[in-house]
CSV table of C-alpha atoms in Angstrom, one decimal:
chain,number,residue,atom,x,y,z
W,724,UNK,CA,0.0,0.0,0.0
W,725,UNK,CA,2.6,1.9,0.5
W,726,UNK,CA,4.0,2.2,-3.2
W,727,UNK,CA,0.8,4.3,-3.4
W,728,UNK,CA,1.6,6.8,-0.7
W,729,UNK,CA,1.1,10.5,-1.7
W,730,UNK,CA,0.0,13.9,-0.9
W,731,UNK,CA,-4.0,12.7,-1.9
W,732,UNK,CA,-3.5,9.1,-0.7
W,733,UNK,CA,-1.5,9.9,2.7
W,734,UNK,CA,-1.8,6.5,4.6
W,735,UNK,CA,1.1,7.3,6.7
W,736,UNK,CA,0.3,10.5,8.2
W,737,UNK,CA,2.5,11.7,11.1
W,738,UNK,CA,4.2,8.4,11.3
W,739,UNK,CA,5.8,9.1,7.8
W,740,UNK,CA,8.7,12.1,9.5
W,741,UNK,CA,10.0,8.8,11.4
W,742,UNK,CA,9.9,6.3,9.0
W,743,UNK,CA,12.8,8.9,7.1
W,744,UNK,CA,14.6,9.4,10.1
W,745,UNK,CA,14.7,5.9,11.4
W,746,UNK,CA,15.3,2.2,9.8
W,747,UNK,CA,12.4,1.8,7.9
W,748,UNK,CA,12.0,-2.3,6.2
W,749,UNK,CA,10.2,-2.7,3.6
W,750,UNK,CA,11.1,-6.1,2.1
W,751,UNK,CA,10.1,-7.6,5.3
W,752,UNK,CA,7.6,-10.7,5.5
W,753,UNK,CA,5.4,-11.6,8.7
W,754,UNK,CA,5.5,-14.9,10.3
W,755,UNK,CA,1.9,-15.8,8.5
W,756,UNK,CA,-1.4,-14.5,6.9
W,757,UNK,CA,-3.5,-14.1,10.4
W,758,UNK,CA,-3.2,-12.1,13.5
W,759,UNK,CA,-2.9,-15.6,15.8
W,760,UNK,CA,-0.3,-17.0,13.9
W,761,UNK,CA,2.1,-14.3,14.0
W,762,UNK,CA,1.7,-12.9,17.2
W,763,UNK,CA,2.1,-16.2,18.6
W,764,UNK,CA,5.1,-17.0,16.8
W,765,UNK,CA,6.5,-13.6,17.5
W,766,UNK,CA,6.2,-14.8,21.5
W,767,UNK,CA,8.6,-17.6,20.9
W,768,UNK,CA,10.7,-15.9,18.0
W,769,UNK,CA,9.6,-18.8,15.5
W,770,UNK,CA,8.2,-18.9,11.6
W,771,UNK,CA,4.6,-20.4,11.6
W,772,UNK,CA,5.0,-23.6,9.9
W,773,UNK,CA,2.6,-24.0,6.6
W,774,UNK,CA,0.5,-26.6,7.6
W,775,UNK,CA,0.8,-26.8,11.3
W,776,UNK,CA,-2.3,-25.7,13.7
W,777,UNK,CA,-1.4,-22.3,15.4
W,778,UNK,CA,0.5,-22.4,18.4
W,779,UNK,CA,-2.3,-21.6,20.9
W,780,UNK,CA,-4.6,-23.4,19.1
W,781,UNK,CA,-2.5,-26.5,19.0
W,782,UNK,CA,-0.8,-29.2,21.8
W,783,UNK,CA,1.8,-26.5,22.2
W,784,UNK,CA,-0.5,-24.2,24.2
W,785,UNK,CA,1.1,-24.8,27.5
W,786,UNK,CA,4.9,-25.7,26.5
W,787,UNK,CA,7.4,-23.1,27.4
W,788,UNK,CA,9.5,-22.9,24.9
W,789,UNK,CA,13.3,-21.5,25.1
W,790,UNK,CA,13.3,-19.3,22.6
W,791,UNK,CA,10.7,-16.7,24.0
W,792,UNK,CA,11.5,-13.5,24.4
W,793,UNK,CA,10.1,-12.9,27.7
W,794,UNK,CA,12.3,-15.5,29.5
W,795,UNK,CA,15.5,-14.4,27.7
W,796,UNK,CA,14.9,-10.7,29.0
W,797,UNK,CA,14.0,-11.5,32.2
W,798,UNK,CA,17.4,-13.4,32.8
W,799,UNK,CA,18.8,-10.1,31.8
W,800,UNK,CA,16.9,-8.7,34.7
W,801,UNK,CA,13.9,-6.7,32.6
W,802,UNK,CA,10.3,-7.0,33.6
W,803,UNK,CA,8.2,-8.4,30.8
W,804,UNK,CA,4.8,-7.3,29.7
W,805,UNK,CA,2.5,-8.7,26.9
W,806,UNK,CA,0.2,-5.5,26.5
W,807,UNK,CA,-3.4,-6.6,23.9
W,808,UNK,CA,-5.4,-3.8,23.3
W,809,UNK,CA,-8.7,-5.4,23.8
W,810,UNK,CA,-9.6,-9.3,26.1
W,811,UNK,CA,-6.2,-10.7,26.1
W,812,UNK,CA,-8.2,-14.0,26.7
W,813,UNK,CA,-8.5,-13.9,22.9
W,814,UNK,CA,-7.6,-17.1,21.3
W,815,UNK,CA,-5.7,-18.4,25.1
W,816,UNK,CA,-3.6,-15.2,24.3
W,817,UNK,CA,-3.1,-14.6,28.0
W,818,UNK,CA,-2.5,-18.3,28.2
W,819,UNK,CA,0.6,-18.8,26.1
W,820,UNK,CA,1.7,-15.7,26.9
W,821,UNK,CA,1.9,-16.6,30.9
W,822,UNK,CA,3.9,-20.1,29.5
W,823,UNK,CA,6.3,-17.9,27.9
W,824,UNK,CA,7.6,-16.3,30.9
W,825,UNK,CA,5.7,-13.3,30.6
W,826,UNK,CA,5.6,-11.4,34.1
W,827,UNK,CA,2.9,-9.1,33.3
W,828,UNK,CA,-0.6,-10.1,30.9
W,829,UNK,CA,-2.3,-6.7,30.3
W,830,UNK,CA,-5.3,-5.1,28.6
W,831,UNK,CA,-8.3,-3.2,28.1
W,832,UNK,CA,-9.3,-3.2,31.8
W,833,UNK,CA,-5.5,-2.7,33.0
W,834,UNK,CA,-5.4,0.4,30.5
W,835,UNK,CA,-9.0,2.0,31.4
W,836,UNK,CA,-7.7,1.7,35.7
W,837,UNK,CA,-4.2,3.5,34.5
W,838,UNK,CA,-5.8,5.8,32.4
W,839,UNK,CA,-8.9,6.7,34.7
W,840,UNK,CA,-11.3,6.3,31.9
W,841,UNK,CA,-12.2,6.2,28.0
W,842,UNK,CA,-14.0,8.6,26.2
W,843,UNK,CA,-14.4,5.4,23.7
W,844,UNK,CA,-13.9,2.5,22.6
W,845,UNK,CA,-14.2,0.1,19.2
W,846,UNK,CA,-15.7,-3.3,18.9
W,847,UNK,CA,-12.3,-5.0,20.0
W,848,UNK,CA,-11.5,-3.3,22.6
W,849,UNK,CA,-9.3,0.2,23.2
W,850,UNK,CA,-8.3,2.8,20.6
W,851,UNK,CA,-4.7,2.8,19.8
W,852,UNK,CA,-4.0,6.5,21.1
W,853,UNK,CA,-5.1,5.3,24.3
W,854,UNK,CA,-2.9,1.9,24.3
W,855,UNK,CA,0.4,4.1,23.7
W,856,UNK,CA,-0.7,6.6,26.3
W,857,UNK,CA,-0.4,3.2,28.7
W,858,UNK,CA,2.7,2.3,27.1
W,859,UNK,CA,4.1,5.4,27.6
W,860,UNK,CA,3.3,5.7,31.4
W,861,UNK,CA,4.5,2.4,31.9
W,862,UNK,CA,8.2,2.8,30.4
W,863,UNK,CA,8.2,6.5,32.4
W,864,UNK,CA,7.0,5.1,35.7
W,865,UNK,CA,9.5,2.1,35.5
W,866,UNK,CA,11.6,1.1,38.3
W,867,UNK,CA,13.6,-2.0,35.9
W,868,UNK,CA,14.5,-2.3,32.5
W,869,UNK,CA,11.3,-3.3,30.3
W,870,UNK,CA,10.5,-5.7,27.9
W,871,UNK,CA,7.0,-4.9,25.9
W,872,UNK,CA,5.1,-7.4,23.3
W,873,UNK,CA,2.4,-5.2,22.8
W,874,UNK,CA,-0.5,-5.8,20.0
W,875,UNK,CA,-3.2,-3.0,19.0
W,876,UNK,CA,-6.4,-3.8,18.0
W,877,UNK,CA,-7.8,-0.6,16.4
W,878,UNK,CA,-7.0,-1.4,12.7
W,879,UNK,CA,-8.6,-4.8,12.1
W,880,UNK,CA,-12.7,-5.3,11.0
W,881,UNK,CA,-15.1,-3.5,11.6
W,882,UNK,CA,-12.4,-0.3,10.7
W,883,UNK,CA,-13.4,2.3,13.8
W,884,UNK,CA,-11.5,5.6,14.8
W,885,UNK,CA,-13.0,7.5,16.9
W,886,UNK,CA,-14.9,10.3,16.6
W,887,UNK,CA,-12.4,12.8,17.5
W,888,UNK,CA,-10.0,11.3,14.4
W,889,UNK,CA,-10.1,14.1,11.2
W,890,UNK,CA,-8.1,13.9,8.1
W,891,UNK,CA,-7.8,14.9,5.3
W,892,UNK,CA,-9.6,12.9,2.5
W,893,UNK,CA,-7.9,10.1,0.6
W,894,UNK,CA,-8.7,10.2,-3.0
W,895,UNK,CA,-7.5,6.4,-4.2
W,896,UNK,CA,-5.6,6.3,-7.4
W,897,UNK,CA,-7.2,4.9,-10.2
W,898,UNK,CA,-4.6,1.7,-10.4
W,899,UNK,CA,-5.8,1.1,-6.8
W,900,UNK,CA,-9.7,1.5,-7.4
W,901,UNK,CA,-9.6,-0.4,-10.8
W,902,UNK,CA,-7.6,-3.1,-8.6
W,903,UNK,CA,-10.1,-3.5,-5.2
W,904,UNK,CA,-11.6,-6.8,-4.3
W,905,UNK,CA,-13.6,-5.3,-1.7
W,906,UNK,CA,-16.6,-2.7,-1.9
W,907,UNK,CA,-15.1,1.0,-2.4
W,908,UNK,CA,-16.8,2.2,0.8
W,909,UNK,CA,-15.6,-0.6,2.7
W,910,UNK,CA,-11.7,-0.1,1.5
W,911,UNK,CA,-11.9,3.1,2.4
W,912,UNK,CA,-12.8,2.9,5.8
W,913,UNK,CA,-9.9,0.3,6.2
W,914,UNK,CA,-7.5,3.1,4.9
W,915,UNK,CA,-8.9,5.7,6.8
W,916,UNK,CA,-8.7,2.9,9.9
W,917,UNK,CA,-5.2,2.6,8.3
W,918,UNK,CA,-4.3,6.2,8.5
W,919,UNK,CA,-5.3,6.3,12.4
W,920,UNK,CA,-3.2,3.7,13.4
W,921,UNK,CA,-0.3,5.6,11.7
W,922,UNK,CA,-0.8,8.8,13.2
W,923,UNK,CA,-1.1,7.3,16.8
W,924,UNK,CA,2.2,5.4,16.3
W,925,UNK,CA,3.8,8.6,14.6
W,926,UNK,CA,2.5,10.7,18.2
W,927,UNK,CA,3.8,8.1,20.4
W,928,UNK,CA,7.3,8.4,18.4
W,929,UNK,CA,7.2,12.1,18.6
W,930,UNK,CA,6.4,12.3,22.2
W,931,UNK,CA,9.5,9.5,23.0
W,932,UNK,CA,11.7,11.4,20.9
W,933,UNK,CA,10.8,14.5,22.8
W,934,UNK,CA,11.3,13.1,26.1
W,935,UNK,CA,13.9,11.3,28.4
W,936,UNK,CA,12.8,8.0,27.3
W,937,UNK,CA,14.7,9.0,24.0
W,938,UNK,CA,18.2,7.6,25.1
W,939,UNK,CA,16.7,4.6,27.0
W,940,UNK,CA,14.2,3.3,24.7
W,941,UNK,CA,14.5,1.0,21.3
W,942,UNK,CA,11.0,0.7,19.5
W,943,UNK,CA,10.4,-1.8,17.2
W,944,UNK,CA,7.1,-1.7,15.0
W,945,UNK,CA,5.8,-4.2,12.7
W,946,UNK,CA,2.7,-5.6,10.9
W,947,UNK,CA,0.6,-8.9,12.0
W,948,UNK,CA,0.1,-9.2,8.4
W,949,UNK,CA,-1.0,-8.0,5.0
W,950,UNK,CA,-5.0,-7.8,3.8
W,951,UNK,CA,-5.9,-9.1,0.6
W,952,UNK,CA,-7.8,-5.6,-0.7
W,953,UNK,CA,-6.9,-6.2,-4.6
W,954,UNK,CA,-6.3,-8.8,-7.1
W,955,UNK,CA,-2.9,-9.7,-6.9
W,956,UNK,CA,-0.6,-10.4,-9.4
W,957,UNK,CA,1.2,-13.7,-9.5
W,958,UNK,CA,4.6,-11.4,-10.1
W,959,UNK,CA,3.6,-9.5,-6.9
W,960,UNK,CA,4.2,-12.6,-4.2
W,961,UNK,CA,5.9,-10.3,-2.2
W,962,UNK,CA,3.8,-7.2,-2.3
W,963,UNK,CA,1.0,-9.9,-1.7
W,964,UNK,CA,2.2,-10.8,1.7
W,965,UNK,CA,4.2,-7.8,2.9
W,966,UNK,CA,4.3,-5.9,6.0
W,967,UNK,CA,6.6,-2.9,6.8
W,968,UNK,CA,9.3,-3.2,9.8
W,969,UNK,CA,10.1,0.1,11.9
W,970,UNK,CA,13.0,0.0,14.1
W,971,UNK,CA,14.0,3.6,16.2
W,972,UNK,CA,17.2,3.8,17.9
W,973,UNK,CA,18.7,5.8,20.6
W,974,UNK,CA,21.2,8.1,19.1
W,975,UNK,CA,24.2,7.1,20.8
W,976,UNK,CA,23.5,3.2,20.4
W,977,UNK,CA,22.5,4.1,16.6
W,978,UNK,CA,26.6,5.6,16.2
W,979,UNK,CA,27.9,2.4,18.1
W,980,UNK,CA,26.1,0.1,15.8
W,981,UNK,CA,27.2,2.1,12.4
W,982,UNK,CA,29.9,-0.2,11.8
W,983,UNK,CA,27.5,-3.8,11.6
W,984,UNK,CA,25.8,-1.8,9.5
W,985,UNK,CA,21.8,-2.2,8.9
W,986,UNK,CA,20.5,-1.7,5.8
W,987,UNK,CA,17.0,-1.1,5.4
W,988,UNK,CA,17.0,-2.7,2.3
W,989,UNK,CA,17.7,-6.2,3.3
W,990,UNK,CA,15.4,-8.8,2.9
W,991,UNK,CA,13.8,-10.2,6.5
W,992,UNK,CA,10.8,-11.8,8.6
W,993,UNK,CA,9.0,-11.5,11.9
W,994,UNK,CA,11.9,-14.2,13.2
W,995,UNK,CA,14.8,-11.7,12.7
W,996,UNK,CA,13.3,-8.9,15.1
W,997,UNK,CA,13.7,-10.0,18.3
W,998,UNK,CA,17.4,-11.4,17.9
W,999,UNK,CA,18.2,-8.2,16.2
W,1000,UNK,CA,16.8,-6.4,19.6
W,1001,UNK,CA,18.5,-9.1,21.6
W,1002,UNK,CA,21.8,-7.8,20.0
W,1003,UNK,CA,21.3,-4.3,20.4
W,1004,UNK,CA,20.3,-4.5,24.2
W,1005,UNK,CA,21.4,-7.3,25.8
W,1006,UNK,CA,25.1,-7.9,24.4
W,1007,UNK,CA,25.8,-10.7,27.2
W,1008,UNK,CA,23.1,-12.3,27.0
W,1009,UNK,CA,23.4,-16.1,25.2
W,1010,UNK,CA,19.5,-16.9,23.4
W,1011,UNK,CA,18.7,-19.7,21.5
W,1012,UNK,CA,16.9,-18.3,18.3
W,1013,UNK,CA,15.6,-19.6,14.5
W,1014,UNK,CA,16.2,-16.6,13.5
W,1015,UNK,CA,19.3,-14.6,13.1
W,1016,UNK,CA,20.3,-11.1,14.1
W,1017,UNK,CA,19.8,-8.3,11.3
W,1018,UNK,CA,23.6,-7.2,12.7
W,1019,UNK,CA,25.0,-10.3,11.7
W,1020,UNK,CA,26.0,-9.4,8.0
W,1021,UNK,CA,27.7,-12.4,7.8
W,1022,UNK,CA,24.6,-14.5,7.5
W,1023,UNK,CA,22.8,-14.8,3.8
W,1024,UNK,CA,19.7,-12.1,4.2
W,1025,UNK,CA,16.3,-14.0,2.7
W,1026,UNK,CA,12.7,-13.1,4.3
W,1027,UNK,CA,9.8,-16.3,4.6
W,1028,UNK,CA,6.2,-16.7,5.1
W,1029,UNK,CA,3.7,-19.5,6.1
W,1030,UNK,CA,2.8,-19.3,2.4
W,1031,UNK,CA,5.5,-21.2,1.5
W,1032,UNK,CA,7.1,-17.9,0.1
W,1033,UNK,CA,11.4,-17.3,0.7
W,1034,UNK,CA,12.7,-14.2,-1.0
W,1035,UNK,CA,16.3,-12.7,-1.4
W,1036,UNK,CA,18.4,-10.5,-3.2
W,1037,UNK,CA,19.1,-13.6,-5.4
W,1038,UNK,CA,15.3,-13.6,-6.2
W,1039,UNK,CA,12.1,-15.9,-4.7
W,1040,UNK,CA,10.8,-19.3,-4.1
W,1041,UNK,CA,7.7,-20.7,-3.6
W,1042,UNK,CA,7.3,-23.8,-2.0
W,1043,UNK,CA,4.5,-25.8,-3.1
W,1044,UNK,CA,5.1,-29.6,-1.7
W,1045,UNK,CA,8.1,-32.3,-0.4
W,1046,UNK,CA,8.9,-32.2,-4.3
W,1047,UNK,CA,7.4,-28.7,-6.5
W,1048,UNK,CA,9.1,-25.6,-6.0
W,1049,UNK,CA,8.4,-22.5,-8.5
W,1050,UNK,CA,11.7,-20.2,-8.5
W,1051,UNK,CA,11.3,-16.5,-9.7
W,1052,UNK,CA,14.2,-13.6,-10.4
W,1053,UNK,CA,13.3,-9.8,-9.4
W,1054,UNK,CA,12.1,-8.1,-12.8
W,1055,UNK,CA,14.9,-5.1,-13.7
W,1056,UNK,CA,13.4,-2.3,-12.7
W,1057,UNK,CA,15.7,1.3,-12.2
W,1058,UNK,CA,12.8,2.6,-9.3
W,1059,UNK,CA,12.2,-0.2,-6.9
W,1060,UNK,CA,15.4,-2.7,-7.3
W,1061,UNK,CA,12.8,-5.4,-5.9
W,1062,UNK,CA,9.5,-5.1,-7.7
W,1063,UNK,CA,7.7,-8.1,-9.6
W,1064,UNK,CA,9.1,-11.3,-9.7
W,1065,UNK,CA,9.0,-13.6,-13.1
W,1066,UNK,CA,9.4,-16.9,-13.5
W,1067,UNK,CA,12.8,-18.4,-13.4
W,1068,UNK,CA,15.0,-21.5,-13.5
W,1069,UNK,CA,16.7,-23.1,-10.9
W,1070,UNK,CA,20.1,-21.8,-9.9
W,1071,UNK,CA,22.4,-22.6,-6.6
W,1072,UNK,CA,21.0,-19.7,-5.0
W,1073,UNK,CA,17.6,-20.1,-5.5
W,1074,UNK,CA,18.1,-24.0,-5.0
W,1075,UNK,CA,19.8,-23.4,-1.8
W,1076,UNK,CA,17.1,-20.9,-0.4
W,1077,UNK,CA,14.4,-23.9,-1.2
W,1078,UNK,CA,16.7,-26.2,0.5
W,1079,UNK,CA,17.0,-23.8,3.5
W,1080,UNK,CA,13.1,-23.2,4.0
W,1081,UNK,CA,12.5,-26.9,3.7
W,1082,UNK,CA,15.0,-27.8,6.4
W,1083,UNK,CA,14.0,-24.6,8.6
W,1084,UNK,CA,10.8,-26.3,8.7
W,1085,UNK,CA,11.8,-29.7,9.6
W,1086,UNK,CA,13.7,-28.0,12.4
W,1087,UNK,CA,10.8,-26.4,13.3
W,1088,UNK,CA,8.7,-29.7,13.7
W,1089,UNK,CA,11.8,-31.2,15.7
W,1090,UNK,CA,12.4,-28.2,18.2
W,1091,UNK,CA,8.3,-27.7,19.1
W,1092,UNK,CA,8.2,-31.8,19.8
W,1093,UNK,CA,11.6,-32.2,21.7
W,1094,UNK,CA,10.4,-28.6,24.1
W,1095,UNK,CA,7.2,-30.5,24.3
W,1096,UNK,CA,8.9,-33.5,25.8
W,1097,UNK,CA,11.2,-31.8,28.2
């Protein structure tokens, strides 16, 4: 959506000033195609496996697996909260959160007691203004270091902002309209939705940024997942399944990390961001991870998806069975170096990027039945 970005069509609103000042991702993949599948796998740092049950809906509800985030900060000593901005009973949320090692399971009740009260609220639970004012009192009251899963709930169906929310029309270009799957009324009110989101993140950035918690915080930001609005083509796998990746760093830690190096442009997933914030905060601190560290740029960069989808500088795959993989190069184009894909024949890149997502998910299978076990 963001390739249509303009002036008329401003989906990013006040969150667009940080997205050029900070590390901004864009070829960046989520775990899977559903709120519950990546949000679960983002609490254990783990892809969603293609044909696997999600975790809290599967016999891995109650394991407590290594990998998760919570229990790797709070060796380091930080309190750990997983903040949902609605029930965080939804889908045994609260649940497999508490099996993770999270300290803290908070929402809409926690935030209306902090808060006082709400002027309103949407059919999920708490507008997102209101969620960051939480987060924001939390990090400032602290006494420890903190470690914060959150998850909004404002832009998912039915679309509400509330009725204090004005902005400027968005006029759709016609590639977009000619393009929607969905009724034109009904896209628009996701955008608009869309747009909200974005200038309630872009205020909580603003307000960090103009605050102490500017040299003592790291905020990552990231998408559950992509929505299916228009017809895809089959050139546009990644585009299809997208989300951006936001990453703001303390000015001091962002000169101390300039010779690693992050590049904006790499190719990455929902399983790279919390070893990436395990390296930039906790430099002691041994983890056991599938994913890698974005400051590792010794490591071959490639992003994956529950779809079967593994993408690279060296082009795409898409896995499609034990034996049928479709392999795709990126389609020269001098604007956007990673466009379209079209069809392609095998090479020992692409070959070996099939051969890594297969074995990645074998892994997968073997490290959720041995935690199981033990």
């Amino acid at each position: 959506w963001l390739n249509y970005q303009s002036p008329t069509f401003n989906l990013l609103g006040k969150f667009a000033e940080h997205t050029q000042q900070d590390y901004f991702f864009r070829n960046f993949l989520p775990s899977a195609n559903s709120t519950t599948g990546s949000l679960s796998s983002m609490m254990i740092s783990s892809p969603q496996r293609p044909i696997g049950n999600f975790l809290t809906e599967s016999e891995f509800l109650q394991v407590p697996f290594r990998s998760s985030p919570a229990r790797i900060f709070a060796k380091a000593g930080y309190e750990t909260h997983f903040i949902y901005g609605g029930n965080p009973g939804w889908r045994d949320m609260n649940k497999f959160a508490r099996f993770q090692g999270f300290e803290h399971v908070e929402g809409e009740v926690d935030v209306e007691k902090k808060l006082g009260s709400l002027k309103e609220r949407h059919d999920w639970g708490i507008f997102d203004e209101d969620l960051f004012q939480y987060i924001k009192l939390t990090l400032q009251e602290a006494k420890r270091p903190q470690m914060l899963l959150v998850m909004t709930t404002t832009n998912h169906p039915p679309y509400q902002v509330p009725s204090s929310f004005h902005a400027e029309d968005q006029i759709m270009p016609d590639e977009l309209l000619k393009n929607l799957t969905a009724d034109v009324m009904i896209s628009q009110q996701r955008f608009k939705t869309y747009r909200y989101s974005m200038d309630s993140l872009g205020n909580l950035m603003s307000e960090i940024k103009s605050s102490p918690l500017a040299e003592k915080t790291i905020v990552a930001a990231t998408g559950d997942h992509g929505f299916l609005l228009v017809h895809f083509k089959d050139s546009q796998l990644l585009q299809k399944w997208s989300v951006p990746f936001y990453l703001y760093l303390p000015a001091e830690l962002k000169t101390e990390i300039a010779p690693y190096g992050l590049n904006s442009q790499s190719f990455a997933a929902h399983m790279n961001v919390m070893p990436t914030l395990y390296d930039l905060s906790l430099s002691k601190t041994d983890y056991d991870s599938i994913g890698y560290s974005l400051l590792d740029n010794k490591r071959p960069v490639f992003a994956s998806h529950d779809s079967g989808l593994m993408a690279g500088p060296w082009g795409a795959v898409q896995i499609m069975g034990a034996r049928e993989t479709a392999y795709f190069d990126w389609k020269a184009n001098p604007t956007d170096k990673y466009g379209e894909l079209v069809g392609s024949q095998e090479n020992d890149e692409r070959k070996a990027m099939a051969t890594r997502y297969r074995a990645m998910m074998s892994l997968l299978d073997f490290y959720f039945i041995s935690e199981k076990k033990h």
